[in-house]
CSV table of C-alpha atoms in Angstrom, one decimal:
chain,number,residue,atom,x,y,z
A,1,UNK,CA,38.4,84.1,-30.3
A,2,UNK,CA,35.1,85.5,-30.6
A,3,UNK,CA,36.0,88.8,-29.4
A,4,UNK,CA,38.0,89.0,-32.2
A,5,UNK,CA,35.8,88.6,-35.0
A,6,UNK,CA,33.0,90.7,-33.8
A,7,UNK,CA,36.2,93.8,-33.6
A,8,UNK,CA,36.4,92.7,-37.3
A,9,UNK,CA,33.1,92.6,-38.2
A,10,UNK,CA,32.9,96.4,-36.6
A,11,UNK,CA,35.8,97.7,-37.8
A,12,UNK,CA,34.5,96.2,-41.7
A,13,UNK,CA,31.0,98.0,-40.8
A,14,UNK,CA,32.2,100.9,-38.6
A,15,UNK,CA,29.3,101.2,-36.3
A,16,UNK,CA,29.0,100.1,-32.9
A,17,UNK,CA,25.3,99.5,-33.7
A,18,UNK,CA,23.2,96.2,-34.4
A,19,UNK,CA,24.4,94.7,-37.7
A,20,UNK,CA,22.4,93.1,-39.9
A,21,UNK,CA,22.7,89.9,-41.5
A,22,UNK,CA,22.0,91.2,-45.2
A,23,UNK,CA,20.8,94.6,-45.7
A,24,UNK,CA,19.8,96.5,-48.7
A,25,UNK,CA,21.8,99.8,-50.1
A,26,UNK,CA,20.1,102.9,-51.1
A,27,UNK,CA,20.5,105.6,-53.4
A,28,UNK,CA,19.6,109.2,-54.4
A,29,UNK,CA,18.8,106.8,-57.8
A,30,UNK,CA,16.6,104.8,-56.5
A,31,UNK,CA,14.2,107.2,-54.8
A,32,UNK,CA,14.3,109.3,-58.0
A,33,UNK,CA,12.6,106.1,-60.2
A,34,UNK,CA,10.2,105.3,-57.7
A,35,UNK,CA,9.1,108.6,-57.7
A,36,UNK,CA,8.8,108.9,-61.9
A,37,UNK,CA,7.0,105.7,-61.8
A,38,UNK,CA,4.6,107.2,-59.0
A,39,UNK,CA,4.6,110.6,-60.6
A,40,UNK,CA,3.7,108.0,-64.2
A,41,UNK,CA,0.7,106.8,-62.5
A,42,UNK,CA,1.2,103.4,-64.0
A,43,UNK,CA,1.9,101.7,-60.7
A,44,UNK,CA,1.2,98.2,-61.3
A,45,UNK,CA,1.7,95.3,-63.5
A,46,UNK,CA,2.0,98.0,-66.7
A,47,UNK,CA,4.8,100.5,-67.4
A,48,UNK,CA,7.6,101.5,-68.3
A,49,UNK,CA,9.9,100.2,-66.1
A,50,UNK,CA,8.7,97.0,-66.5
A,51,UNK,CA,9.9,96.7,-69.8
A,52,UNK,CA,13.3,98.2,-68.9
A,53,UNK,CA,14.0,95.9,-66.2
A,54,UNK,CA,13.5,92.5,-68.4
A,55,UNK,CA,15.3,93.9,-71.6
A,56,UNK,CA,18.2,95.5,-69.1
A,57,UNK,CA,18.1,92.3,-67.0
A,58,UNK,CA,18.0,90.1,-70.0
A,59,UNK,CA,20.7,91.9,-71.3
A,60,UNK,CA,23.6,91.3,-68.5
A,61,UNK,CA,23.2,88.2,-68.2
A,62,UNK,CA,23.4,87.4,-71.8
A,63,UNK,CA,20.3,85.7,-71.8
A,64,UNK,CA,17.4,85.4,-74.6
A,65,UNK,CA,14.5,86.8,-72.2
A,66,UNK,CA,13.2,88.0,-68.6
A,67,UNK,CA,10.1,87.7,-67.4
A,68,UNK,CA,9.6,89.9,-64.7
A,69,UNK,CA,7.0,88.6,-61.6
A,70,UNK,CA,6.2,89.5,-57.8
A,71,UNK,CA,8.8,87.3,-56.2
A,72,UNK,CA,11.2,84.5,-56.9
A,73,UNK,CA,8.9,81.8,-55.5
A,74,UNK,CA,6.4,82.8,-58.1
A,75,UNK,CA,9.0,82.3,-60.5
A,76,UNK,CA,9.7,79.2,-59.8
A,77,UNK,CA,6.1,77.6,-59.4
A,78,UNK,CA,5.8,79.5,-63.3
A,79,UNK,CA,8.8,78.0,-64.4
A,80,UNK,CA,8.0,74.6,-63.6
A,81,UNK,CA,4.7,74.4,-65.2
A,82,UNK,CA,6.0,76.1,-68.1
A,83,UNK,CA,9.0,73.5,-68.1
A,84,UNK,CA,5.9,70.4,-68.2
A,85,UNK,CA,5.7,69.7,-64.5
A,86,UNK,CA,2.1,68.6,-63.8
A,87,UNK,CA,0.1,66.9,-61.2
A,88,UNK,CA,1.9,64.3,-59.3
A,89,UNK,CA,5.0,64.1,-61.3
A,90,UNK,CA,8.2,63.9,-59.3
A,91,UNK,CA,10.8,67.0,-59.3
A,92,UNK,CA,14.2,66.1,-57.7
A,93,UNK,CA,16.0,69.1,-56.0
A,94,UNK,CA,18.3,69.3,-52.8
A,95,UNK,CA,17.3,68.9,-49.5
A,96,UNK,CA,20.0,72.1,-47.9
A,97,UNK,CA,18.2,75.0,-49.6
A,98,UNK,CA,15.3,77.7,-48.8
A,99,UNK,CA,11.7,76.1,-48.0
A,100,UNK,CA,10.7,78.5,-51.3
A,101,UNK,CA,12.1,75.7,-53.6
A,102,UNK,CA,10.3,72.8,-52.1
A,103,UNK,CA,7.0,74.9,-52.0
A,104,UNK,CA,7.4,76.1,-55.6
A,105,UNK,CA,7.2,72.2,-56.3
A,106,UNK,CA,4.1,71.6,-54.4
A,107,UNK,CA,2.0,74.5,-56.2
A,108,UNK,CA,2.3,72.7,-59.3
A,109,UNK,CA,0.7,69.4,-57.3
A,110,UNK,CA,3.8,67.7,-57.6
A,111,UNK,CA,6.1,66.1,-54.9
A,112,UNK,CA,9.7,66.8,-54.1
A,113,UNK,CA,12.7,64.1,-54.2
A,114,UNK,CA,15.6,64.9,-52.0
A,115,UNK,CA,19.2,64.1,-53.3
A,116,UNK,CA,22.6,65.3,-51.5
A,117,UNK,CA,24.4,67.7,-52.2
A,118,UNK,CA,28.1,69.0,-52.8
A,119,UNK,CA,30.3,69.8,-49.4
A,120,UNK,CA,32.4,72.4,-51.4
A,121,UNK,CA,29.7,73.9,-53.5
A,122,UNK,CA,26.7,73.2,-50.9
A,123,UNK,CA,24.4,72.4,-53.8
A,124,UNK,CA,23.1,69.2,-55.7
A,125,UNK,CA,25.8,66.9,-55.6
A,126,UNK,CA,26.1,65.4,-59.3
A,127,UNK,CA,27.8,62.1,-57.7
A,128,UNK,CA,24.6,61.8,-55.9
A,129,UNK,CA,22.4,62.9,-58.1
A,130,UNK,CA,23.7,60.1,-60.6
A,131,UNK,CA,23.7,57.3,-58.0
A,132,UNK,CA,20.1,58.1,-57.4
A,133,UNK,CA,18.9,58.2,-61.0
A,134,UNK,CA,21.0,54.6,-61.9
A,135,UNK,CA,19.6,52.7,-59.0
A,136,UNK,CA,15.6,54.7,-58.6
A,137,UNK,CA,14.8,55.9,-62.6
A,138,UNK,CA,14.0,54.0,-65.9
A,139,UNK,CA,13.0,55.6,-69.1
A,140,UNK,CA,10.3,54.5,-71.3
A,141,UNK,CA,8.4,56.0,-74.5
A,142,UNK,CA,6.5,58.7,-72.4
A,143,UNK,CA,9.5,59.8,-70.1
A,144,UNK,CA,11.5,59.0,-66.6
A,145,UNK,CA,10.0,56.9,-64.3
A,146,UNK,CA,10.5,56.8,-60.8
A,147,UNK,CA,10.8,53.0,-60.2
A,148,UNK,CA,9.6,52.8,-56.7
A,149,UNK,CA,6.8,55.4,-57.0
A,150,UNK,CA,5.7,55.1,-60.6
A,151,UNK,CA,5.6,58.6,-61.0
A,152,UNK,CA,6.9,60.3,-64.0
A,153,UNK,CA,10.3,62.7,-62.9
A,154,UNK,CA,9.7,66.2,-64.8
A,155,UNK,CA,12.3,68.3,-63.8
A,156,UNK,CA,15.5,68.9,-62.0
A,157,UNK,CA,16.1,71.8,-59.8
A,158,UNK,CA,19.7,72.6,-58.6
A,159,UNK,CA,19.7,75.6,-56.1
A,160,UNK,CA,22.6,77.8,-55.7
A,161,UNK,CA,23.6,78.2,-52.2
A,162,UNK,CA,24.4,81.2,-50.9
A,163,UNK,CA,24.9,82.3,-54.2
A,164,UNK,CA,27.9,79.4,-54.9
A,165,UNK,CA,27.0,77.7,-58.4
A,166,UNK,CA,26.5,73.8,-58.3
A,167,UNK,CA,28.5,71.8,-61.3
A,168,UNK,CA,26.2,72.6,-63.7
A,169,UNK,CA,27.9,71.2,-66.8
A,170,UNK,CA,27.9,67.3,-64.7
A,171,UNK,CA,24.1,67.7,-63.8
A,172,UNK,CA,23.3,69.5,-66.9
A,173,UNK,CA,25.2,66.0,-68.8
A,174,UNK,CA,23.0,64.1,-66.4
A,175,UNK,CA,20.0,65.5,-66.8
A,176,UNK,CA,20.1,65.0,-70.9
A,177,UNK,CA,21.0,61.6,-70.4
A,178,UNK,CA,18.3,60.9,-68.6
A,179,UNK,CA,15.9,63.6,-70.9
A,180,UNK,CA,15.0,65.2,-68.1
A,181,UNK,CA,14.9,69.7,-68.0
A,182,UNK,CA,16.3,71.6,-65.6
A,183,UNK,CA,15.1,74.3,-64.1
A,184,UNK,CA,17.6,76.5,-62.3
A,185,UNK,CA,17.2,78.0,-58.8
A,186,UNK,CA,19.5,81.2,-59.2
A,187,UNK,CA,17.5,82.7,-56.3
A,188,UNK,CA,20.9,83.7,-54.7
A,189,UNK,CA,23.1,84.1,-57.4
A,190,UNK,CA,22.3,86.8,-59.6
A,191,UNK,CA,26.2,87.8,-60.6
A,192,UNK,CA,27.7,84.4,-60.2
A,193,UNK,CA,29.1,83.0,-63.1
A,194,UNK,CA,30.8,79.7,-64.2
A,195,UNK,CA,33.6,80.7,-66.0
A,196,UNK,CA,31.8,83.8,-68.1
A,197,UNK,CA,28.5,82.3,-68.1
A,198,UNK,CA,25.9,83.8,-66.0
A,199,UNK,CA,23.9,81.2,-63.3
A,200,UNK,CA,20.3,81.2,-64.2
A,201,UNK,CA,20.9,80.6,-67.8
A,202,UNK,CA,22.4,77.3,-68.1
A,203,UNK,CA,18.8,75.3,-67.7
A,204,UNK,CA,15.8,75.4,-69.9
A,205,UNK,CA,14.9,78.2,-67.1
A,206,UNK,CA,16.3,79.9,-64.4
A,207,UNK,CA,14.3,81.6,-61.9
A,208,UNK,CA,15.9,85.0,-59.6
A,209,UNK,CA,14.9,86.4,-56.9
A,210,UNK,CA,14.9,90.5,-55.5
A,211,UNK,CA,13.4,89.8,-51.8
A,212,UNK,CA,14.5,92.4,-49.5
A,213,UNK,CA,17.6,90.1,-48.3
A,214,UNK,CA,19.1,90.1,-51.9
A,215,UNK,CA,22.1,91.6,-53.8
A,216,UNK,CA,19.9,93.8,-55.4
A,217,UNK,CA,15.8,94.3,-54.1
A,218,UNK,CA,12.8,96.0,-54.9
A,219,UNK,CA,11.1,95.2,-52.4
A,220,UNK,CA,10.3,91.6,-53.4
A,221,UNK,CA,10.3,90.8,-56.9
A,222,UNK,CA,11.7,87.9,-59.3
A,223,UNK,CA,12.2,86.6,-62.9
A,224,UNK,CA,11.6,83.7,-64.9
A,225,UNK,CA,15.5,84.0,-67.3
A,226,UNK,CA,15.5,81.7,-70.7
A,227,UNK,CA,16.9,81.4,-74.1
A,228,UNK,CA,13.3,79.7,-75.7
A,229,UNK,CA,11.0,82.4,-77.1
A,230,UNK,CA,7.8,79.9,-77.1
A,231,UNK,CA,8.4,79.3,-72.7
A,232,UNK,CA,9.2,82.8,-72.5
A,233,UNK,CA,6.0,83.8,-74.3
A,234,UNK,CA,4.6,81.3,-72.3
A,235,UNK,CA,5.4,81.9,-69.0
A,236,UNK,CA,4.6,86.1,-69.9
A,237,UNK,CA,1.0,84.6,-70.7
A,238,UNK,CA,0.6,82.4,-67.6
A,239,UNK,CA,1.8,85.0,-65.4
A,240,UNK,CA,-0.8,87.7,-66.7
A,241,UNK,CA,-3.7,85.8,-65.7
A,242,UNK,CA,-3.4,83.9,-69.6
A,243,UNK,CA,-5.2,86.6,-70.8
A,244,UNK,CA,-5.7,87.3,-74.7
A,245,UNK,CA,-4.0,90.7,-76.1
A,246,UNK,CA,-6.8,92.8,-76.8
A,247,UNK,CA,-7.5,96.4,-76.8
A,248,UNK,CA,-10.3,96.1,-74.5
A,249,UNK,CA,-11.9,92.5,-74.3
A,250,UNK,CA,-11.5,90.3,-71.5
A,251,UNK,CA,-10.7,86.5,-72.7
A,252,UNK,CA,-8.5,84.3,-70.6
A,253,UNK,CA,-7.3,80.8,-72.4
A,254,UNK,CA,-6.5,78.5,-69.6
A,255,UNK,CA,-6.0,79.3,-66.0
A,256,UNK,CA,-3.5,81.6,-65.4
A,257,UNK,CA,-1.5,83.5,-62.3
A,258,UNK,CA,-1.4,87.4,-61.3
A,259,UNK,CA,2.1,87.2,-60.8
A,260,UNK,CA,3.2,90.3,-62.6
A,261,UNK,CA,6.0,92.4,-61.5
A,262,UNK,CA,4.3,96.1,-61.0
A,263,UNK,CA,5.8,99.5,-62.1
A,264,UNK,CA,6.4,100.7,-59.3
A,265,UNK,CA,8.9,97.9,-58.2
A,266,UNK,CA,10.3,97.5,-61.8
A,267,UNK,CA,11.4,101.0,-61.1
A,268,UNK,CA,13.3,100.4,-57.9
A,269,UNK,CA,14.8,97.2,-59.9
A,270,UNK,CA,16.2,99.1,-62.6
A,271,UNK,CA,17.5,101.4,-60.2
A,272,UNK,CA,19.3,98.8,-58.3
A,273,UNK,CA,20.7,96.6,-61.4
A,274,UNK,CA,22.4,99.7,-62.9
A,275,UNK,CA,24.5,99.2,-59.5
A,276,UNK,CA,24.5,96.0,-59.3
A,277,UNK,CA,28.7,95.2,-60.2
A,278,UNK,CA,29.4,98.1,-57.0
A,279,UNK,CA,27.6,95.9,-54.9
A,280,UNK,CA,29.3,92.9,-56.6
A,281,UNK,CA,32.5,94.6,-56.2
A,282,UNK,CA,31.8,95.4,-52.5
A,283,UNK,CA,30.7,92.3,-51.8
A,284,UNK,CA,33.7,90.2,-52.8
A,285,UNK,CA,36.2,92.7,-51.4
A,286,UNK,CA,34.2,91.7,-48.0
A,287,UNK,CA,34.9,87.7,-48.5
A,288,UNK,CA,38.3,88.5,-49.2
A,289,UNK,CA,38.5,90.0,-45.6
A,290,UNK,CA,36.7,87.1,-44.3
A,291,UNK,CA,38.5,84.6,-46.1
A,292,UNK,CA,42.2,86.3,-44.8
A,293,UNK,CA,40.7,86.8,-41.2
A,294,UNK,CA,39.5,82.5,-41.0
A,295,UNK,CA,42.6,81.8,-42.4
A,296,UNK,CA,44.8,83.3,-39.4
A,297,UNK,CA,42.5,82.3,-37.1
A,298,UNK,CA,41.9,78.5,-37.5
A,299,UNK,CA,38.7,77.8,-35.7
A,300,UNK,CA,36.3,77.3,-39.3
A,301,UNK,CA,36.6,76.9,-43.1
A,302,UNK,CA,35.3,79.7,-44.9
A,303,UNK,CA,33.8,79.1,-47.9
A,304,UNK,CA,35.0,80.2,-51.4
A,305,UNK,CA,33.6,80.4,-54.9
A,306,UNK,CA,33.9,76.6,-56.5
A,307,UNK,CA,37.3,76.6,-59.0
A,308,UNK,CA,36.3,77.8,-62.6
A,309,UNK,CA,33.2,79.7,-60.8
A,310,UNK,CA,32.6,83.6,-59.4
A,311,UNK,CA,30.6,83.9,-56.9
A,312,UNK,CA,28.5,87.4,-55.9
A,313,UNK,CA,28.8,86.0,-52.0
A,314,UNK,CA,25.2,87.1,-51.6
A,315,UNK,CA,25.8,85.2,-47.7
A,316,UNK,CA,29.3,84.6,-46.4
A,317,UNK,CA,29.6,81.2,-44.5
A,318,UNK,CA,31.6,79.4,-42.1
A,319,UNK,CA,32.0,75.8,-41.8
A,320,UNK,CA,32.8,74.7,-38.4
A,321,UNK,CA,34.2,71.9,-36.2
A,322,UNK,CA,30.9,70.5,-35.3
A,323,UNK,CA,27.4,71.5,-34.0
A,324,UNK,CA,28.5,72.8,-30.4
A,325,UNK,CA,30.9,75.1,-32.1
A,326,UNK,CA,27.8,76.2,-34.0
A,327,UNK,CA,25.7,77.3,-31.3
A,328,UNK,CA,28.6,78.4,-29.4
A,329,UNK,CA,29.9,81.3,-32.3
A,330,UNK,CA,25.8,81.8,-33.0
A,331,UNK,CA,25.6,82.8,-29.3
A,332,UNK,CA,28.3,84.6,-28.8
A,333,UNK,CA,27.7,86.3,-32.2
A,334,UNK,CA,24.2,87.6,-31.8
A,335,UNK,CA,24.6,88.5,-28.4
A,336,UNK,CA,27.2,91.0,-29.2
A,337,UNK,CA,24.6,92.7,-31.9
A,338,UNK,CA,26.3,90.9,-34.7
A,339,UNK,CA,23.8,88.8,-36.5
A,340,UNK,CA,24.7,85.4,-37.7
A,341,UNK,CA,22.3,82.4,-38.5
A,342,UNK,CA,22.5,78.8,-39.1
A,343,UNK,CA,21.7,77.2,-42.4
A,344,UNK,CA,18.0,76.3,-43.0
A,345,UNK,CA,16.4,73.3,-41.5
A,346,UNK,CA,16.8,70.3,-44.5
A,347,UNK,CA,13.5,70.5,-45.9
A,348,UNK,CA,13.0,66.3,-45.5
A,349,UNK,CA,13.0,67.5,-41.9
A,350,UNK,CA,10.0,69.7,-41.8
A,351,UNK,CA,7.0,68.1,-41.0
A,352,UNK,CA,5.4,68.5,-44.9
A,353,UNK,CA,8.1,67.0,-46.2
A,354,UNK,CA,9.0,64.0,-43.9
A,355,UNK,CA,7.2,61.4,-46.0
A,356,UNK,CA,9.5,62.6,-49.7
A,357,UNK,CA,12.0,60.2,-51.1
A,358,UNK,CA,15.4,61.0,-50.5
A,359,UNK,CA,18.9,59.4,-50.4
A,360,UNK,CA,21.3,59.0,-47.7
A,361,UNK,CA,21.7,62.9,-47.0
A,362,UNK,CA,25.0,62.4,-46.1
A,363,UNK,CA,26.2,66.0,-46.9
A,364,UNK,CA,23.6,67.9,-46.0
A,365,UNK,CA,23.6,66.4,-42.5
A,366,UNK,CA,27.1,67.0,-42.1
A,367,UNK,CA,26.6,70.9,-43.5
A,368,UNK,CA,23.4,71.4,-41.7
A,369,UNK,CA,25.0,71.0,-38.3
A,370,UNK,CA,28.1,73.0,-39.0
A,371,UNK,CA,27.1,75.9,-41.2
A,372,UNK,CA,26.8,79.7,-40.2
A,373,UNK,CA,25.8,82.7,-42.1
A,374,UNK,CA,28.1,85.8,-41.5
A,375,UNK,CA,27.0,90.0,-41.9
A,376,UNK,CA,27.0,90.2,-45.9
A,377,UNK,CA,25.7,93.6,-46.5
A,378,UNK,CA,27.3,95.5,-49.5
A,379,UNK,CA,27.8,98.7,-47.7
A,380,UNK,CA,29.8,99.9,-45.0
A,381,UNK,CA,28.3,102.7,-42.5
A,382,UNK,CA,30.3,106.3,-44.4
A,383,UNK,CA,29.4,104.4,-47.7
């Protein structure tokens, strides 16, 4: 059965060379604004195409502001602090998601809380995430408590696997109930939408990321995405060292980050988000073909954009029988020069996080064992 999707996967690709798990795609475009930006001399944090890239960015996902900043892990630490998280509060997130989330937590000097998540969206489970605020949180004048740990819970952070949006609108409910933000990991997901609404703007923040493995890249690159002009000031201020606009003094108001988004990558990123629905486009006409050739051949359960949601497919995923099936189509896979993976390692798993809070994990465990990541590049060899 094997030997069949790997014909597939070449045929799709049309090479008979190695292929890559998620590659980026390159135009005569691109190279022509990273070489007005070098030919500008402003190459780092200052520019033009700085500028561009938040207001064009801002703009297509219908969204107040973008704060443009080195990568999306960055982001994320920014977005917390700005958010309120601070030393030793509590942030809940999921445990089946990149190690960047968890980490992001941990800059600020606070500590991660693990809650299931979803088996059809493979993010935070809102049935979970309830159960484990009723019987673990109580609110008092000065916020939510954690009852167990006494720590104060400050945020909420639903990632969005594989670019497939979580129920935002049940843990959005949740989280006001409870008066607690949240602070959306849209990492994966720039171009996914529930109904017309873009992922990374249904939270106080959103945070994307442009590593080299995303939809669109410049190299590495994120942004900080909100609707509030006092955090997006805010986190523009933290994330250029907090320093005071002046013409030519140097006077920084509180301890900021260097976590600017230079020229010279802000030029690549315009580049890239101007074709940004193509590789949308592409992309979904590839998980059609995927979702037609698992259907014939009934060996896993592909996975398809949540109902009410589209999905940019940033990584295509199959779901299979068990564990041995796993390593048995990973083998076989990246043997023959195709390259699949496995999902991530649940973070309560690594040794850093073994000693975090977390619920049953049901889910996860079950996803974790079963999960594969399939070739997802938007391109095809004569493209």
């Amino acid at each position: 059965m094997y030997s069949d999707l790997i014909t597939f996967i070449r045929d799709w690709y049309q090479t008979k060379g190695i292929i890559p798990l998620h590659e980026p795609r390159f135009r005569e475009i691109d190279r022509n604004y990273v070489l007005d930006a070098i030919d500008s001399t402003f190459v780092s944090s200052i520019g033009e195409y700085v500028d561009r890239f938040e207001q064009k960015l801002a703009q297509y996902l219908g969204a107040g502001y973008a704060v443009a900043m080195v990568n999306g892990t960055a982001a994320l630490q920014t977005a917390l602090r700005v958010a309120g998280v601070e030393q030793n509060d509590e942030v809940i997130t999921q445990p089946l998601t990149f190690v960047a989330t968890a980490n992001a937590i941990v800059h600020n000097n606070a500590v991660p809380v693990f809650v299931d998540v979803n088996r059809e969206t493979l993010g935070l489970c809102p049935a979970a995430l309830e159960n484990f605020l009723d019987q673990n949180a109580q609110k008092n004048g000065r916020g939510t408590f954690n009852k167990n740990s006494g720590r104060r819970i400050a945020a909420i952070v639903p990632m969005h696997t594989f670019g497939h949006p979580c129920r935002m609108s049940q843990i959005l409910e949740l989280a006001a109930s409870w008066q607690i933000p949240v602070v959306e990991d849209a990492a994966e997901a720039l171009g996914s939408k529930i109904s017309n609404t873009h992922c990374a703007t249904f939270g106080s923040l959103g945070v994307l990321s442009f590593n080299g493995n995303k939809t669109i890249t410049c190299g590495g690159g994120g942004a900080i995405i909100t609707n509030d002009t006092a955090l997006a000031r805010k986190a523009k201020h933290l994330t250029t060292t907090a320093k005071v606009d002046h013409q030519w003094e140097f006077v920084h108001d509180e301890i900021g980050y260097n976590f600017r988004l230079p020229n010279l990558n802000a030029a690549l990123a315009c580049a890239q988000l101007e074709q940004l629905e193509g590789f949308l486009n592409d992309k979904r006409k590839l998980a059609a073909a995927y979702e037609a050739f698992f259907r014939i051949n009934e060996w896993g359960r592909f996975v398809t954009e949540p109902d009410g949601c589209s999905s940019n497919y940033w990584l295509n995923a199959v779901i299979t029988s068990d564990k041995k099936q796993r390593d048995e189509f990973l083998k076989k896979t990246n043997e023959s020069g195709i390259m699949t993976r496995p999902a991530w390692k649940l973070l309560p798993d690594l040794p850093m996080y073994k000693k975090c809070q977390t619920d049953n994990l049901k889910n996860a465990r079950w996803l974790v064992q079963r999960i594969i990541n399939l070739p997802s590049s938007a391109r095809k060899a004569n493209a």
